[in-house]
CSV table of C-alpha atoms in Angstrom, one decimal:
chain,number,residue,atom,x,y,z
A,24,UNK,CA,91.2,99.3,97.9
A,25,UNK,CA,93.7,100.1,100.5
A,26,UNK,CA,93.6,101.3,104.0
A,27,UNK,CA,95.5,101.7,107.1
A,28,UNK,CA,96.1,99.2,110.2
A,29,UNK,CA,98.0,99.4,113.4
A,30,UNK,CA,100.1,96.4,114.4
A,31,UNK,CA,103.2,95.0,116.2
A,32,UNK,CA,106.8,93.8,115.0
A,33,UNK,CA,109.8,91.8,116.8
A,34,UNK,CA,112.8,93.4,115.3
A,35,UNK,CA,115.5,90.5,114.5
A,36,UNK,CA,119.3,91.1,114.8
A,37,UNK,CA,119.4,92.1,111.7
A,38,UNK,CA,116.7,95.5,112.5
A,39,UNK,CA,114.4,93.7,110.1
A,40,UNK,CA,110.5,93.2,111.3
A,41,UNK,CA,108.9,90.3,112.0
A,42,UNK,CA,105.5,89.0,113.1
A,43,UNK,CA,105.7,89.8,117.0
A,44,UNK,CA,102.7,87.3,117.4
A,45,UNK,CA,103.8,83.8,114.9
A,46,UNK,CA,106.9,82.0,116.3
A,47,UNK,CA,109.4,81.6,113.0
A,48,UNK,CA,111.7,78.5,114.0
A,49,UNK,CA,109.4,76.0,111.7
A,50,UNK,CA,109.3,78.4,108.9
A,51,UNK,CA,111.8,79.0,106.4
A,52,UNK,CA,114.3,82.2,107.0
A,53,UNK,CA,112.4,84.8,104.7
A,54,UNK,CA,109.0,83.4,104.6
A,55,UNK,CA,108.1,85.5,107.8
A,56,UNK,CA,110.0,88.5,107.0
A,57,UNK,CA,107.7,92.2,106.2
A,58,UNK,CA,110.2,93.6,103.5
A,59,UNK,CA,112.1,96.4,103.7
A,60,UNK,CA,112.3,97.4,99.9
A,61,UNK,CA,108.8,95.9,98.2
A,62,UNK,CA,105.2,95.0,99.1
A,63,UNK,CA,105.1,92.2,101.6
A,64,UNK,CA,102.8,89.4,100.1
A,65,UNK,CA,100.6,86.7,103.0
A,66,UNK,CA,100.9,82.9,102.5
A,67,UNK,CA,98.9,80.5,104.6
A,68,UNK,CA,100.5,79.0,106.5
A,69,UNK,CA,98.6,75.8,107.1
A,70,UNK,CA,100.0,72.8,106.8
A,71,UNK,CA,96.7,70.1,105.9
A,72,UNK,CA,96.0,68.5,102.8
A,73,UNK,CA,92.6,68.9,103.2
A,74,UNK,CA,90.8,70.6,105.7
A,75,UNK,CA,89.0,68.0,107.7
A,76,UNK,CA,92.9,65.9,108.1
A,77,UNK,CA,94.4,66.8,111.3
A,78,UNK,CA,97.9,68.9,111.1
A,79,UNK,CA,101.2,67.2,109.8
A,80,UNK,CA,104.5,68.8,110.2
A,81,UNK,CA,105.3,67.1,106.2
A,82,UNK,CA,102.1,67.5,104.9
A,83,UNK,CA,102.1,70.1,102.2
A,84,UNK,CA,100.8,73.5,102.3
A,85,UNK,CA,97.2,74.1,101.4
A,86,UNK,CA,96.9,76.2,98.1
A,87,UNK,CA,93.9,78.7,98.3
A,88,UNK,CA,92.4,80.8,95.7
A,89,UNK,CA,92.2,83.6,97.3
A,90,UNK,CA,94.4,84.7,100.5
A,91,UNK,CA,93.0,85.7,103.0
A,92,UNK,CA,90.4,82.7,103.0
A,93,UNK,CA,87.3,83.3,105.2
A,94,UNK,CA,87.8,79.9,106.0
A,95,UNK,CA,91.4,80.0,107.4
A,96,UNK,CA,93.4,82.3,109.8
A,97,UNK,CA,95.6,83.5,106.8
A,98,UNK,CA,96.8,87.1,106.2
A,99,UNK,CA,98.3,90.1,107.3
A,100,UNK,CA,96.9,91.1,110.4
A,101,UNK,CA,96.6,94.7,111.9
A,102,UNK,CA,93.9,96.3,114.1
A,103,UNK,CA,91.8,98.7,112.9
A,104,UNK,CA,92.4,101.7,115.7
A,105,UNK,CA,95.8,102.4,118.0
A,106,UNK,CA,93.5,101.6,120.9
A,107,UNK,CA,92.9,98.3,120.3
A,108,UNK,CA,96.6,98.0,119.7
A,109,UNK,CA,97.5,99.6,123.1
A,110,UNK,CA,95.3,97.7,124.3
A,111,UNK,CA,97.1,94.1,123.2
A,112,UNK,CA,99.2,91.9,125.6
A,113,UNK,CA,102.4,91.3,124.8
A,114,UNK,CA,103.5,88.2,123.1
A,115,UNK,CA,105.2,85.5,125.8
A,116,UNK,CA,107.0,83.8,122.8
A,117,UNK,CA,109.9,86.6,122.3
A,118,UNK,CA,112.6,88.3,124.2
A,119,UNK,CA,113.1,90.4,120.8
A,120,UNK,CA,112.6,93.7,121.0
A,121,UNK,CA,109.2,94.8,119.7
A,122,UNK,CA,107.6,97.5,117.6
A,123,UNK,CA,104.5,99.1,116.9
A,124,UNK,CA,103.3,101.0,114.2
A,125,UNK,CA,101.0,101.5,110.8
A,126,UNK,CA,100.8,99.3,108.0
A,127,UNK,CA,99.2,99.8,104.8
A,128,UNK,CA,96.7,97.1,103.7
A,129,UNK,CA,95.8,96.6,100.0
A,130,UNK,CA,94.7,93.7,97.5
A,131,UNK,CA,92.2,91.6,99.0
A,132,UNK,CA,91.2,92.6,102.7
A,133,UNK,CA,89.1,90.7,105.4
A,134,UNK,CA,87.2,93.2,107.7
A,135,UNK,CA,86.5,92.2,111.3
A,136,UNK,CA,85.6,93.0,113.9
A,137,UNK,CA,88.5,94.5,115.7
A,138,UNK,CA,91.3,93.9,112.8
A,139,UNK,CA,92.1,93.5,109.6
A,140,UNK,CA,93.7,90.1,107.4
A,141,UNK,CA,94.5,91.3,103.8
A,142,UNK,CA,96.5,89.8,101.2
A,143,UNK,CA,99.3,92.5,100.8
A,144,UNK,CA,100.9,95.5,102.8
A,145,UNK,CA,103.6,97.8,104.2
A,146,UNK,CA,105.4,99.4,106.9
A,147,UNK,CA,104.6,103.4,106.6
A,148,UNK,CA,105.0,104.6,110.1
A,149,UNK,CA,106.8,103.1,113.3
A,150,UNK,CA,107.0,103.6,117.0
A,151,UNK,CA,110.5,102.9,117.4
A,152,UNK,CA,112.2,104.6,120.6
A,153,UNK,CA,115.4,102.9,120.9
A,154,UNK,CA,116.5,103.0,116.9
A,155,UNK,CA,116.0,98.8,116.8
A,156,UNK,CA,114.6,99.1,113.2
A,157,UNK,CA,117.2,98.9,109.9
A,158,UNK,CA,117.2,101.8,108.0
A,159,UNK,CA,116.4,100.2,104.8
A,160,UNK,CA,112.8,100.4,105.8
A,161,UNK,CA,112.0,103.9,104.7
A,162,UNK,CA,109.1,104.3,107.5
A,163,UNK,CA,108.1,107.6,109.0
A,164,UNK,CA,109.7,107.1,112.5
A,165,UNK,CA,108.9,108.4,115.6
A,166,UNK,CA,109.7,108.6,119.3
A,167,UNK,CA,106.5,108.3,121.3
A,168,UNK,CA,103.2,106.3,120.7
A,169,UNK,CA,101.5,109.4,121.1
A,170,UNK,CA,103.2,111.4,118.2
A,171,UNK,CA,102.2,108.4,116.0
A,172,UNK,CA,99.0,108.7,116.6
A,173,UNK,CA,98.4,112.3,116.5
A,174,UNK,CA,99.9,112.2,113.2
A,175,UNK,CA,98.3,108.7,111.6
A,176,UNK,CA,94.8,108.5,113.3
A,177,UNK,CA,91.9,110.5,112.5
A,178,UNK,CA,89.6,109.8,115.1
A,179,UNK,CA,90.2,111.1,118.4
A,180,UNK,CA,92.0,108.8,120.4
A,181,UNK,CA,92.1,107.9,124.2
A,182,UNK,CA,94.8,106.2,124.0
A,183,UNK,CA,98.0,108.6,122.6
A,184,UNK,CA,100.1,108.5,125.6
A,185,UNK,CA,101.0,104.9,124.7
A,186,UNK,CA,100.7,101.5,126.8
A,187,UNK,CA,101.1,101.4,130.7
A,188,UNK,CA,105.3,101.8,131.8
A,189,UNK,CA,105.7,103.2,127.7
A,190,UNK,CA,105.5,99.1,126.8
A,191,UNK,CA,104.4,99.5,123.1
A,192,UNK,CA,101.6,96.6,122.8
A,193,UNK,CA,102.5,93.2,121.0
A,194,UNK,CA,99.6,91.1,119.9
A,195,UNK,CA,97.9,90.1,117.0
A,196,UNK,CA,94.2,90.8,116.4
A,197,UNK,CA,92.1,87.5,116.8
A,198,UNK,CA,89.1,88.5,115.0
A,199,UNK,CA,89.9,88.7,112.1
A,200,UNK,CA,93.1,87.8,112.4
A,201,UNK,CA,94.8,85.1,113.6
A,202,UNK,CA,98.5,83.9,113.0
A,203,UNK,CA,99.1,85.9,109.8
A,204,UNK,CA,102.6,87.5,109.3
């Protein structure tokens, strides 16, 4: 099963996209990174032995069987319509630049609420205004939030002329979601 999300990027000084809502200085370099050339693949990224211990920086990861766990905030994370995206606050944590757009969802998916957590996906259309994103992401690219929608939402939408001031929305989904890359 696949099926399509809407979510937000910080764009690093390399053009590549990031989570715009999980800080990356503890994690390593790549671990955070939605690829350019292959199928972006969620980790956990919980850091307990066991779920009732508290947190430890140098504990090791928890393995699970099956990501996204219902029991843990792991996955990639979109909403399910461009209004609850436009809807988002921006995340505090980053003075990147940040981009919206649709992602492609597949292997195992978590269905909330208001979002999505699944264990795979992709870039296949972005909001990107000023050109911040490398090429070597071959999205469909547009120039307003409202030409995005029009052409990747079904459902009529309220929403299409973008954010207040033309600020694309920047946070993650918490049902359902929760800190996943």
């Amino acid at each position: 099963m696949s099926l399509l999300g809407w979510r937000q990027w910080a764009v690093d000084r390399d053009g590549q996209l990031r989570p715009a809502w999980t800080p990356w200085s503890p994690f390593p370099p790549g671990m955070l990174l939605w690829r350019p050339d292959a199928i972006t693949e969620a980790r956990c990224l919980r850091t307990t032995t066991h779920p009732e211990e508290p947190s430890r920086a140098d504990a090791p990861a928890v393995a699970h069987e099956r990501i996204p766990d219902e029991h843990c905030l792991c996955g990639l994370c979109a909403w399910r319509t461009p209004e609850l995206l436009a809807a988002a606050r921006r995340p505090t944590w980053t003075s990147l630049p940040c981009v919206v757009g649709v992602v492609r969802l597949g292997g195992r998916i978590i269905i909330g609420e208001r979002g999505y957590r699944a264990e795979r996906g992709y870039p296949v259309a972005l909001f990107d205004r000023h050109g911040v994103v490398s090429p070597d992401y071959a999205v469909a690219r547009y120039r307003t939030f409202a030409a995005l929608t029009a052409e990747w939402f079904d459902e009529p939408t309220t929403t299409t002329s973008g954010p207040p001031h033309s600020e694309p929305p920047h946070s993650e989904p918490s049902d359902g979601g929760g800190p996943g890359h």
